[in-house]
mmCIF file of C-alpha atoms in Angstrom:
data_model
loop_
_atom_site.group_PDB
_atom_site.id
_atom_site.type_symbol
_atom_site.label_atom_id
_atom_site.label_comp_id
_atom_site.label_asym_id
_atom_site.label_seq_id
_atom_site.Cartn_x
_atom_site.Cartn_y
_atom_site.Cartn_z
ATOM 1 C CA UNK A 138 -52.923 -24.509 -51.123
ATOM 2 C CA UNK A 139 -53.330 -21.017 -52.286
ATOM 3 C CA UNK A 140 -57.202 -20.539 -51.816
ATOM 4 C CA UNK A 141 -59.561 -18.621 -54.045
ATOM 5 C CA UNK A 142 -59.669 -14.632 -54.661
ATOM 6 C CA UNK A 143 -62.037 -13.706 -52.062
ATOM 7 C CA UNK A 144 -62.445 -12.412 -48.847
ATOM 8 C CA UNK A 145 -64.480 -12.781 -45.671
ATOM 9 C CA UNK A 146 -66.663 -10.668 -44.259
ATOM 10 C CA UNK A 147 -64.703 -7.413 -42.232
ATOM 11 C CA UNK A 148 -64.160 -8.324 -38.850
ATOM 12 C CA UNK A 149 -66.218 -6.832 -36.074
ATOM 13 C CA UNK A 150 -64.058 -4.037 -35.011
ATOM 14 C CA UNK A 151 -61.627 -3.833 -37.928
ATOM 15 C CA UNK A 152 -60.163 -0.682 -38.625
ATOM 16 C CA UNK A 153 -59.054 1.328 -41.231
ATOM 17 C CA UNK A 154 -55.657 2.226 -42.931
ATOM 18 C CA UNK A 155 -54.945 -1.038 -44.949
ATOM 19 C CA UNK A 156 -56.963 -3.517 -46.865
ATOM 20 C CA UNK A 157 -59.221 -5.533 -45.022
ATOM 21 C CA UNK A 158 -61.399 -8.672 -45.519
ATOM 22 C CA UNK A 159 -64.547 -7.367 -47.277
ATOM 23 C CA UNK A 160 -62.367 -4.835 -49.624
ATOM 24 C CA UNK A 161 -61.841 -5.343 -53.239
ATOM 25 C CA UNK A 162 -59.355 -7.997 -53.847
ATOM 26 C CA UNK A 163 -57.822 -6.377 -56.445
ATOM 27 C CA UNK A 164 -55.007 -8.697 -58.255
ATOM 28 C CA UNK A 165 -54.179 -10.397 -54.730
ATOM 29 C CA UNK A 166 -54.185 -14.211 -54.176
ATOM 30 C CA UNK A 167 -54.249 -15.729 -50.418
ATOM 31 C CA UNK A 168 -53.153 -18.865 -48.921
ATOM 32 C CA UNK A 169 -53.943 -20.062 -45.229
ATOM 33 C CA UNK A 170 -50.817 -21.623 -43.625
ATOM 34 C CA UNK A 171 -50.706 -23.257 -40.322
ATOM 35 C CA UNK A 172 -49.012 -21.875 -36.628
ATOM 36 C CA UNK A 173 -46.027 -19.886 -36.709
ATOM 37 C CA UNK A 174 -43.507 -20.144 -33.997
ATOM 38 C CA UNK A 175 -41.526 -16.694 -33.205
ATOM 39 C CA UNK A 176 -37.886 -16.025 -33.296
ATOM 40 C CA UNK A 177 -38.428 -13.962 -29.906
ATOM 41 C CA UNK A 178 -40.870 -15.944 -28.284
ATOM 42 C CA UNK A 179 -44.839 -16.455 -28.671
ATOM 43 C CA UNK A 180 -46.459 -17.923 -31.686
ATOM 44 C CA UNK A 181 -49.583 -16.763 -34.098
ATOM 45 C CA UNK A 182 -52.239 -19.679 -34.200
ATOM 46 C CA UNK A 183 -52.428 -19.221 -38.403
ATOM 47 C CA UNK A 184 -51.050 -17.111 -41.127
ATOM 48 C CA UNK A 185 -52.976 -15.498 -43.798
ATOM 49 C CA UNK A 186 -50.721 -14.477 -46.525
ATOM 50 C CA UNK A 187 -51.763 -12.033 -49.717
ATOM 51 C CA UNK A 188 -49.561 -12.221 -52.859
ATOM 52 C CA UNK A 189 -49.563 -11.687 -56.736
ATOM 53 C CA UNK A 190 -48.015 -13.385 -59.566
ATOM 54 C CA UNK A 191 -46.978 -12.812 -62.786
ATOM 55 C CA UNK A 192 -46.152 -15.229 -65.595
ATOM 56 C CA UNK A 193 -46.505 -19.078 -65.555
ATOM 57 C CA UNK A 194 -44.909 -21.253 -63.512
ATOM 58 C CA UNK A 195 -42.698 -23.968 -65.174
ATOM 59 C CA UNK A 196 -43.487 -27.486 -64.709
ATOM 60 C CA UNK A 197 -40.321 -28.116 -62.592
ATOM 61 C CA UNK A 198 -40.930 -24.995 -60.748
ATOM 62 C CA UNK A 199 -37.325 -23.972 -61.652
ATOM 63 C CA UNK A 200 -38.395 -20.413 -63.283
ATOM 64 C CA UNK A 201 -39.251 -18.715 -60.023
ATOM 65 C CA UNK A 202 -38.216 -15.459 -58.736
ATOM 66 C CA UNK A 203 -39.425 -13.771 -55.369
ATOM 67 C CA UNK A 204 -39.572 -9.949 -55.128
ATOM 68 C CA UNK A 205 -39.368 -8.353 -51.771
ATOM 69 C CA UNK A 206 -40.941 -5.280 -51.238
ATOM 70 C CA UNK A 207 -39.829 -2.366 -48.659
ATOM 71 C CA UNK A 208 -41.879 -1.205 -45.280
ATOM 72 C CA UNK A 209 -44.810 0.661 -47.231
ATOM 73 C CA UNK A 210 -44.986 -1.177 -50.157
ATOM 74 C CA UNK A 211 -46.882 -4.283 -50.829
ATOM 75 C CA UNK A 212 -47.638 -7.227 -53.236
ATOM 76 C CA UNK A 213 -48.774 -4.814 -55.779
ATOM 77 C CA UNK A 214 -45.146 -3.998 -57.686
ATOM 78 C CA UNK A 215 -46.554 -3.524 -61.125
ATOM 79 C CA UNK A 216 -49.791 -2.454 -62.162
ATOM 80 C CA UNK A 217 -52.464 -0.099 -62.443
ATOM 81 C CA UNK A 218 -54.057 1.404 -58.753
ATOM 82 C CA UNK A 219 -57.583 0.600 -58.904
ATOM 83 C CA UNK A 220 -60.223 -1.324 -56.649
ATOM 84 C CA UNK A 221 -58.249 -3.232 -53.856
ATOM 85 C CA UNK A 222 -55.108 -1.075 -54.774
ATOM 86 C CA UNK A 223 -54.667 2.469 -53.676
ATOM 87 C CA UNK A 224 -51.592 2.949 -55.655
ATOM 88 C CA UNK A 225 -50.034 1.514 -58.917
ATOM 89 C CA UNK A 226 -47.192 -0.428 -58.769
ATOM 90 C CA UNK A 227 -44.193 0.370 -56.553
ATOM 91 C CA UNK A 228 -41.500 -0.843 -59.186
ATOM 92 C CA UNK A 229 -43.239 -0.190 -62.464
ATOM 93 C CA UNK A 230 -41.466 -1.403 -65.471
ATOM 94 C CA UNK A 231 -39.609 -4.174 -63.532
ATOM 95 C CA UNK A 232 -41.998 -6.802 -64.691
ATOM 96 C CA UNK A 233 -43.242 -7.982 -67.714
ATOM 97 C CA UNK A 234 -43.191 -9.731 -71.227
ATOM 98 C CA UNK A 235 -39.700 -8.099 -72.385
ATOM 99 C CA UNK A 236 -39.100 -6.351 -69.017
ATOM 100 C CA UNK A 237 -35.978 -7.414 -66.569
ATOM 101 C CA UNK A 238 -38.297 -9.870 -64.755
ATOM 102 C CA UNK A 239 -39.315 -11.310 -68.313
ATOM 103 C CA UNK A 240 -42.617 -12.616 -67.878
ATOM 104 C CA UNK A 241 -42.457 -14.657 -70.954
ATOM 105 C CA UNK A 242 -39.935 -16.955 -69.065
ATOM 106 C CA UNK A 243 -40.222 -16.285 -65.084
ATOM 107 C CA UNK A 244 -42.781 -16.667 -62.761
ATOM 108 C CA UNK A 245 -42.975 -13.870 -60.542
ATOM 109 C CA UNK A 246 -44.181 -13.325 -56.738
ATOM 110 C CA UNK A 247 -44.278 -10.882 -54.733
ATOM 111 C CA UNK A 248 -45.908 -11.169 -51.129
ATOM 112 C CA UNK A 249 -47.040 -8.768 -48.596
ATOM 113 C CA UNK A 250 -44.761 -9.161 -45.609
ATOM 114 C CA UNK A 251 -45.997 -10.861 -41.972
ATOM 115 C CA UNK A 252 -47.308 -8.070 -39.852
ATOM 116 C CA UNK A 253 -48.322 -6.049 -42.533
ATOM 117 C CA UNK A 254 -51.638 -4.353 -43.523
ATOM 118 C CA UNK A 255 -52.689 -5.448 -47.078
ATOM 119 C CA UNK A 256 -53.609 -8.900 -46.849
ATOM 120 C CA UNK A 257 -51.428 -10.746 -44.713
ATOM 121 C CA UNK A 258 -51.871 -11.373 -40.941
ATOM 122 C CA UNK A 259 -51.052 -8.325 -39.185
ATOM 123 C CA UNK A 260 -52.161 -5.863 -36.116
ATOM 124 C CA UNK A 261 -55.486 -5.426 -38.122
ATOM 125 C CA UNK A 262 -56.040 -8.713 -38.720
ATOM 126 C CA UNK A 263 -58.708 -10.644 -37.063
ATOM 127 C CA UNK A 264 -57.608 -12.304 -33.872
ATOM 128 C CA UNK A 265 -59.024 -15.956 -32.685
ATOM 129 C CA UNK A 266 -61.439 -13.793 -30.521
ATOM 130 C CA UNK A 267 -62.660 -12.203 -33.483
ATOM 131 C CA UNK A 268 -61.302 -8.564 -32.921
ATOM 132 C CA UNK A 269 -58.484 -6.948 -34.420
ATOM 133 C CA UNK A 270 -54.786 -8.296 -32.648
ATOM 134 C CA UNK A 271 -54.104 -4.735 -32.131
ATOM 135 C CA UNK A 272 -51.516 -4.323 -29.074
ATOM 136 C CA UNK A 273 -52.028 -8.324 -28.330
ATOM 137 C CA UNK A 274 -49.990 -8.410 -32.109
ATOM 138 C CA UNK A 275 -46.346 -10.214 -31.336
ATOM 139 C CA UNK A 276 -43.077 -8.791 -32.084
ATOM 140 C CA UNK A 277 -42.197 -10.441 -35.615
ATOM 141 C CA UNK A 278 -38.523 -10.489 -36.981
ATOM 142 C CA UNK A 279 -36.693 -10.467 -40.398
ATOM 143 C CA UNK A 280 -36.483 -14.045 -39.990
ATOM 144 C CA UNK A 281 -40.022 -14.490 -39.136
ATOM 145 C CA UNK A 282 -41.293 -12.880 -42.237
ATOM 146 C CA UNK A 283 -39.102 -15.281 -44.407
ATOM 147 C CA UNK A 284 -40.004 -18.139 -42.177
ATOM 148 C CA UNK A 285 -43.812 -16.999 -43.603
ATOM 149 C CA UNK A 286 -42.321 -16.536 -47.437
ATOM 150 C CA UNK A 287 -40.571 -20.014 -46.930
ATOM 151 C CA UNK A 288 -43.837 -21.634 -46.003
ATOM 152 C CA UNK A 289 -45.850 -19.888 -48.881
ATOM 153 C CA UNK A 290 -43.046 -21.184 -51.579
ATOM 154 C CA UNK A 291 -43.678 -24.654 -50.135
ATOM 155 C CA UNK A 292 -47.672 -24.112 -50.688
ATOM 156 C CA UNK A 293 -46.794 -22.723 -54.224
ATOM 157 C CA UNK A 294 -44.505 -26.147 -54.858
ATOM 158 C CA UNK A 295 -41.314 -23.975 -55.427
ATOM 159 C CA UNK A 296 -38.533 -25.308 -53.976
ATOM 160 C CA UNK A 297 -35.878 -23.420 -55.021
ATOM 161 C CA UNK A 298 -35.907 -19.599 -56.347
ATOM 162 C CA UNK A 299 -34.210 -18.430 -59.598
ATOM 163 C CA UNK A 300 -33.342 -15.408 -57.373
ATOM 164 C CA UNK A 301 -35.005 -13.283 -54.840
ATOM 165 C CA UNK A 302 -34.749 -9.396 -54.987
ATOM 166 C CA UNK A 303 -34.932 -6.789 -52.700
ATOM 167 C CA UNK A 304 -34.636 -2.801 -51.618
ATOM 168 C CA UNK A 305 -34.416 -1.844 -48.033
ATOM 169 C CA UNK A 306 -36.577 -3.780 -45.754
ATOM 170 C CA UNK A 307 -36.826 -5.864 -48.968
ATOM 171 C CA UNK A 308 -33.422 -6.469 -49.199
ATOM 172 C CA UNK A 309 -33.051 -7.632 -45.471
ATOM 173 C CA UNK A 310 -35.680 -10.474 -46.372
ATOM 174 C CA UNK A 311 -33.849 -11.319 -49.713
ATOM 175 C CA UNK A 312 -30.114 -11.571 -47.806
ATOM 176 C CA UNK A 313 -31.829 -13.661 -44.925
ATOM 177 C CA UNK A 314 -33.161 -16.155 -47.570
ATOM 178 C CA UNK A 315 -30.074 -16.374 -49.116
ATOM 179 C CA UNK A 316 -28.269 -16.743 -45.333
ATOM 180 C CA UNK A 317 -30.800 -19.017 -43.810
ATOM 181 C CA UNK A 318 -31.718 -20.985 -46.804
ATOM 182 C CA UNK A 319 -28.579 -20.905 -49.349
ATOM 183 C CA UNK A 320 -29.871 -24.072 -50.998
ATOM 184 C CA UNK A 321 -33.398 -22.550 -52.001
ATOM 185 C CA UNK A 322 -31.664 -19.365 -53.316
ATOM 186 C CA UNK A 323 -29.787 -19.295 -56.457
ATOM 187 C CA UNK A 324 -29.551 -15.770 -57.029
ATOM 188 C CA UNK A 325 -29.447 -12.865 -54.972
ATOM 189 C CA UNK A 326 -29.986 -9.060 -55.376
ATOM 190 C CA UNK A 327 -29.560 -6.970 -52.556
ATOM 191 C CA UNK A 328 -30.459 -3.557 -52.786
ATOM 192 C CA UNK A 329 -29.836 0.087 -50.875
ATOM 193 C CA UNK A 330 -30.151 -2.209 -47.265
ATOM 194 C CA UNK A 331 -27.468 -3.224 -44.645
ATOM 195 C CA UNK A 332 -26.576 -6.515 -42.961
ATOM 196 C CA UNK A 333 -27.669 -5.043 -39.436
ATOM 197 C CA UNK A 334 -29.565 -2.279 -38.543
ATOM 198 C CA UNK A 335 -27.418 1.095 -37.137
ATOM 199 C CA UNK A 336 -27.941 3.286 -34.678
ATOM 200 C CA UNK A 337 -28.979 5.852 -36.663
ATOM 201 C CA UNK A 338 -31.669 3.779 -38.362
ATOM 202 C CA UNK A 339 -33.009 2.643 -34.890
ATOM 203 C CA UNK A 340 -32.413 6.378 -33.643
ATOM 204 C CA UNK A 341 -34.834 7.498 -36.611
ATOM 205 C CA UNK A 342 -37.245 4.451 -36.894
ATOM 206 C CA UNK A 343 -37.857 4.791 -32.978
ATOM 207 C CA UNK A 344 -38.666 8.632 -33.149
ATOM 208 C CA UNK A 345 -41.321 7.980 -35.591
ATOM 209 C CA UNK A 346 -42.791 5.003 -33.457
ATOM 210 C CA UNK A 347 -42.962 7.534 -30.630
ATOM 211 C CA UNK A 348 -44.680 10.060 -33.332
ATOM 212 C CA UNK A 349 -47.647 7.380 -33.460
ATOM 213 C CA UNK A 350 -47.752 6.210 -30.056
ATOM 214 C CA UNK A 351 -47.757 9.972 -28.948
ATOM 215 C CA UNK A 352 -51.221 10.485 -30.841
ATOM 216 C CA UNK A 353 -54.337 10.214 -28.479
ATOM 217 C CA UNK A 354 -56.134 8.089 -30.581
ATOM 218 C CA UNK A 355 -53.261 5.565 -30.755
ATOM 219 C CA UNK A 356 -54.866 4.466 -27.708
ATOM 220 C CA UNK A 357 -52.261 1.938 -26.754
ATOM 221 C CA UNK A 358 -52.657 0.288 -30.092
ATOM 222 C CA UNK A 359 -56.196 -1.021 -29.504
ATOM 223 C CA UNK A 360 -57.783 2.212 -31.589
ATOM 224 C CA UNK A 361 -61.212 2.345 -32.486
ATOM 225 C CA UNK A 362 -62.876 1.562 -36.069
ATOM 226 C CA UNK A 363 -61.986 4.419 -38.131
ATOM 227 C CA UNK A 364 -59.296 6.645 -39.177
ATOM 228 C CA UNK A 365 -57.428 5.638 -35.846
ATOM 229 C CA UNK A 366 -54.001 7.498 -35.215
ATOM 230 C CA UNK A 367 -53.483 9.537 -38.727
ATOM 231 C CA UNK A 368 -51.707 12.407 -37.027
ATOM 232 C CA UNK A 369 -48.796 10.468 -35.531
ATOM 233 C CA UNK A 370 -48.445 8.265 -38.601
ATOM 234 C CA UNK A 371 -48.560 11.259 -40.516
ATOM 235 C CA UNK A 372 -45.886 12.664 -38.540
ATOM 236 C CA UNK A 373 -43.704 9.529 -39.190
ATOM 237 C CA UNK A 374 -43.934 9.569 -42.467
ATOM 238 C CA UNK A 375 -43.052 13.127 -42.561
ATOM 239 C CA UNK A 376 -39.446 12.013 -40.408
ATOM 240 C CA UNK A 377 -39.230 8.959 -42.781
ATOM 241 C CA UNK A 378 -39.568 10.706 -45.813
ATOM 242 C CA UNK A 379 -36.687 13.421 -45.123
ATOM 243 C CA UNK A 380 -34.418 10.088 -44.664
ATOM 244 C CA UNK A 381 -35.549 8.497 -47.828
ATOM 245 C CA UNK A 382 -34.554 12.002 -50.275
ATOM 246 C CA UNK A 383 -31.304 13.462 -50.177
ATOM 247 C CA UNK A 384 -30.836 17.001 -48.895
ATOM 248 C CA UNK A 385 -29.541 18.031 -52.450
ATOM 249 C CA UNK A 386 -32.681 17.223 -54.110
ATOM 250 C CA UNK A 387 -34.744 18.533 -51.314
ATOM 251 C CA UNK A 388 -32.592 22.006 -51.858
ATOM 252 C CA UNK A 389 -32.581 21.783 -55.764
ATOM 253 C CA UNK A 390 -36.350 21.012 -55.924
ATOM 254 C CA UNK A 391 -38.158 23.333 -53.061
ATOM 255 C CA UNK A 392 -35.492 25.615 -51.393
ATOM 256 C CA UNK A 393 -36.409 27.988 -49.024
ATOM 257 C CA UNK A 394 -39.887 28.876 -51.739
ATOM 258 C CA UNK A 395 -43.028 29.800 -49.328
ATOM 259 C CA UNK A 396 -46.221 29.228 -51.146
ATOM 260 C CA UNK A 397 -49.337 31.782 -51.548
ATOM 261 C CA UNK A 398 -50.722 29.760 -48.638
ATOM 262 C CA UNK A 399 -47.630 31.003 -46.256
ATOM 263 C CA UNK A 400 -46.299 27.369 -45.794
ATOM 264 C CA UNK A 401 -42.625 26.294 -46.959
ATOM 265 C CA UNK A 402 -42.980 24.376 -50.405
ATOM 266 C CA UNK A 403 -41.174 21.659 -48.351
ATOM 267 C CA UNK A 404 -43.560 21.335 -45.770
ATOM 268 C CA UNK A 405 -46.332 21.200 -48.037
ATOM 269 C CA UNK A 406 -44.489 18.174 -50.121
ATOM 270 C CA UNK A 407 -43.942 16.320 -47.002
ATOM 271 C CA UNK A 408 -48.016 16.872 -45.686
ATOM 272 C CA UNK A 409 -48.827 15.664 -49.419
ATOM 273 C CA UNK A 410 -46.715 12.344 -48.578
ATOM 274 C CA UNK A 411 -48.272 12.053 -44.974
ATOM 275 C CA UNK A 412 -52.007 12.441 -45.702
ATOM 276 C CA UNK A 413 -51.366 9.448 -48.723
ATOM 277 C CA UNK A 414 -49.747 7.008 -46.369
ATOM 278 C CA UNK A 415 -52.132 7.839 -43.603
ATOM 279 C CA UNK A 416 -55.260 6.700 -46.413
ATOM 280 C CA UNK A 417 -53.543 3.293 -47.298
ATOM 281 C CA UNK A 418 -51.442 2.208 -44.602
ATOM 282 C CA UNK A 419 -52.390 1.025 -40.806
ATOM 283 C CA UNK A 420 -50.542 2.257 -37.959
ATOM 284 C CA UNK A 421 -50.037 -0.434 -36.197
ATOM 285 C CA UNK A 422 -48.413 -2.187 -38.880
ATOM 286 C CA UNK A 423 -46.448 0.625 -39.371
ATOM 287 C CA UNK A 424 -44.726 0.097 -35.520
ATOM 288 C CA UNK A 425 -44.303 -3.589 -35.776
ATOM 289 C CA UNK A 426 -42.649 -3.965 -39.349
ATOM 290 C CA UNK A 427 -40.239 -0.847 -38.254
ATOM 291 C CA UNK A 428 -39.501 -2.746 -34.971
ATOM 292 C CA UNK A 429 -38.863 -5.617 -36.895
ATOM 293 C CA UNK A 430 -36.085 -3.395 -38.894
ATOM 294 C CA UNK A 431 -34.949 -2.169 -35.815
ATOM 295 C CA UNK A 432 -33.905 -5.907 -34.592
ATOM 296 C CA UNK A 433 -32.549 -6.507 -38.034
ATOM 297 C CA UNK A 434 -28.957 -8.602 -37.556
ATOM 298 C CA UNK A 435 -28.268 -11.511 -40.275
ATOM 299 C CA UNK A 436 -25.495 -12.394 -38.084
ATOM 300 C CA UNK A 437 -27.460 -12.872 -34.675
ATOM 301 C CA UNK A 438 -27.074 -16.399 -33.821
ATOM 302 C CA UNK A 439 -24.797 -17.030 -36.399
ATOM 303 C CA UNK A 440 -21.613 -15.975 -35.183
ATOM 304 C CA UNK A 441 -21.693 -12.522 -36.663
ATOM 305 C CA UNK A 442 -22.376 -10.995 -39.827
ATOM 306 C CA UNK A 443 -19.135 -12.185 -41.828
ATOM 307 C CA UNK A 444 -19.982 -15.778 -40.583
ATOM 308 C CA UNK A 445 -23.581 -15.233 -41.469
ATOM 309 C CA UNK A 446 -22.415 -14.276 -45.298
ATOM 310 C CA UNK A 447 -20.168 -16.990 -45.823
ATOM 311 C CA UNK A 448 -23.539 -19.048 -45.789
ATOM 312 C CA UNK A 449 -24.744 -17.557 -49.241
ATOM 313 C CA UNK A 450 -23.831 -19.610 -52.625
ATOM 314 C CA UNK A 451 -26.112 -17.706 -54.447
ATOM 315 C CA UNK A 452 -24.964 -15.826 -57.563
ATOM 316 C CA UNK A 453 -25.146 -12.284 -56.091
ATOM 317 C CA UNK A 454 -25.117 -8.720 -56.972
ATOM 318 C CA UNK A 455 -25.109 -5.973 -54.269
ATOM 319 C CA UNK A 456 -25.970 -2.574 -54.962
ATOM 320 C CA UNK A 457 -26.330 0.835 -53.701
ATOM 321 C CA UNK A 458 -27.579 4.603 -54.011
ATOM 322 C CA UNK A 459 -24.271 6.888 -53.884
ATOM 323 C CA UNK A 460 -26.804 9.869 -52.384
ATOM 324 C CA UNK A 461 -28.876 7.317 -49.748
ATOM 325 C CA UNK A 462 -28.144 8.960 -46.272
ATOM 326 C CA UNK A 463 -30.393 6.157 -44.825
ATOM 327 C CA UNK A 464 -28.390 3.224 -46.108
ATOM 328 C CA UNK A 465 -25.014 4.609 -46.924
ATOM 329 C CA UNK A 466 -22.879 2.664 -49.528
ATOM 330 C CA UNK A 467 -20.756 2.028 -46.578
ATOM 331 C CA UNK A 468 -23.506 -0.669 -45.255
ATOM 332 C CA UNK A 469 -23.662 -2.218 -49.028
ATOM 333 C CA UNK A 470 -19.670 -2.424 -49.456
ATOM 334 C CA UNK A 471 -19.745 -4.717 -46.097
ATOM 335 C CA UNK A 472 -22.209 -7.308 -47.684
ATOM 336 C CA UNK A 473 -20.381 -7.325 -50.926
ATOM 337 C CA UNK A 474 -17.098 -7.840 -49.266
ATOM 338 C CA UNK A 475 -18.648 -10.721 -47.482
ATOM 339 C CA UNK A 476 -19.736 -11.921 -50.572
ATOM 340 C CA UNK A 477 -16.554 -11.725 -52.758
ATOM 341 C CA UNK A 478 -18.888 -9.399 -55.249
ATOM 342 C CA UNK A 479 -18.255 -5.631 -56.432
ATOM 343 C CA UNK A 480 -20.370 -3.232 -55.131
ATOM 344 C CA UNK A 481 -22.282 -1.400 -57.849
ATOM 345 C CA UNK A 482 -23.244 2.344 -57.282
ATOM 346 C CA UNK A 483 -26.679 3.456 -58.896
ATOM 347 C CA UNK A 484 -25.770 7.352 -59.023
ATOM 348 C CA UNK A 485 -28.796 9.564 -58.408
ATOM 349 C CA UNK A 486 -30.102 12.706 -56.693
ATOM 350 C CA UNK A 487 -33.171 11.224 -55.110
ATOM 351 C CA UNK A 488 -31.199 9.382 -51.922
ATOM 352 C CA UNK A 489 -32.784 5.898 -50.812
ATOM 353 C CA UNK A 490 -36.108 6.452 -52.997
ATOM 354 C CA UNK A 491 -33.166 5.939 -55.684
ATOM 355 C CA UNK A 492 -34.102 2.315 -55.444
ATOM 356 C CA UNK A 493 -37.519 2.866 -56.214
ATOM 357 C CA UNK A 494 -36.971 5.400 -58.751
ATOM 358 C CA UNK A 495 -33.883 4.720 -61.083
ATOM 359 C CA UNK A 496 -35.825 1.962 -62.860
ATOM 360 C CA UNK A 497 -33.666 1.719 -65.658
ATOM 361 C CA UNK A 498 -30.450 1.465 -63.751
ATOM 362 C CA UNK A 499 -32.087 -1.332 -61.336
ATOM 363 C CA UNK A 500 -33.636 -3.118 -64.420
ATOM 364 C CA UNK A 501 -29.838 -3.086 -65.807
ATOM 365 C CA UNK A 502 -28.417 -4.838 -62.576
ATOM 366 C CA UNK A 503 -31.309 -7.433 -62.276
ATOM 367 C CA UNK A 504 -30.917 -8.398 -65.947
ATOM 368 C CA UNK A 505 -27.287 -9.033 -65.418
ATOM 369 C CA UNK A 506 -28.139 -11.280 -62.608
ATOM 370 C CA UNK A 507 -30.748 -12.842 -64.661
ATOM 371 C CA UNK A 508 -29.502 -12.944 -68.390
ATOM 372 C CA UNK A 509 -31.728 -14.470 -70.965
#
């Protein structure tokens, strides 16, 4: 069952860049799970999950909703920055009284993903020998991550989610839930994601991994306590951020402007986002999670994507961002057609990040999925 809001002392050799035991807990709660056998072989002897909740669980647990975060997100969907939370919530205004996820009637859960660095077991977590897992952390898949979330929902007494919602990497987990456990998902919101990784996405993400691994401080994934390979992680973030935004927005916002220090304004903008991520995220988690995204294929072992989508029984809303060049709308169209629902397009200049920034449009679709 869920444990107390507390944290053990930091493990010897623990690294910075994400949340570590001994740091302020903030709004996190924790649950300790048993061993986990992994899809691609190997296992973890135990898994600790960090999660946050909003609202009150009904006596029959019938009002629960699961929100899935993206690559560098975490369980802090809404709420201010503060002790334990380096940044404010990543989907502001989505959760609360009267919000699209109305906590006057819904119980909302978001868990940090397996392999992450914000309280759930990942490369910076302590291995059985007391040192960080580092390079020994096994390969995990989207299916493994959902298996952990299913164990968390069991621990919370939630047998069926009224809805599972997510965008980008979170959309992958939402879809995996609906395909692998259709009896446990009443509603699905699939946003700005795809049913299978494309060569373009894999190429972009392996290039980011190369940037991290090329940093001398990476040390094969077993870097020393301290900042770690922040230079490589920063380069990876710069590459990624260019795919998150549209060329139209970058041109309109920065153009060819050169700052007083001689740098292009767009380069300064990317430097800013690189530094922000390196201060709050673990490089090992970045590699593990992008590998999970690279291996994503909802049709693997299920007869292909179409056969997998045919397993979904949840009422579904599928949406994309018209200017998204990382997960273009054609990928959401494939899912929409497989589920027999229309594709809902959100028009935004912000590219892939529109799924985070266009909160009014996203909220309207959530209300459509979960009418009061």
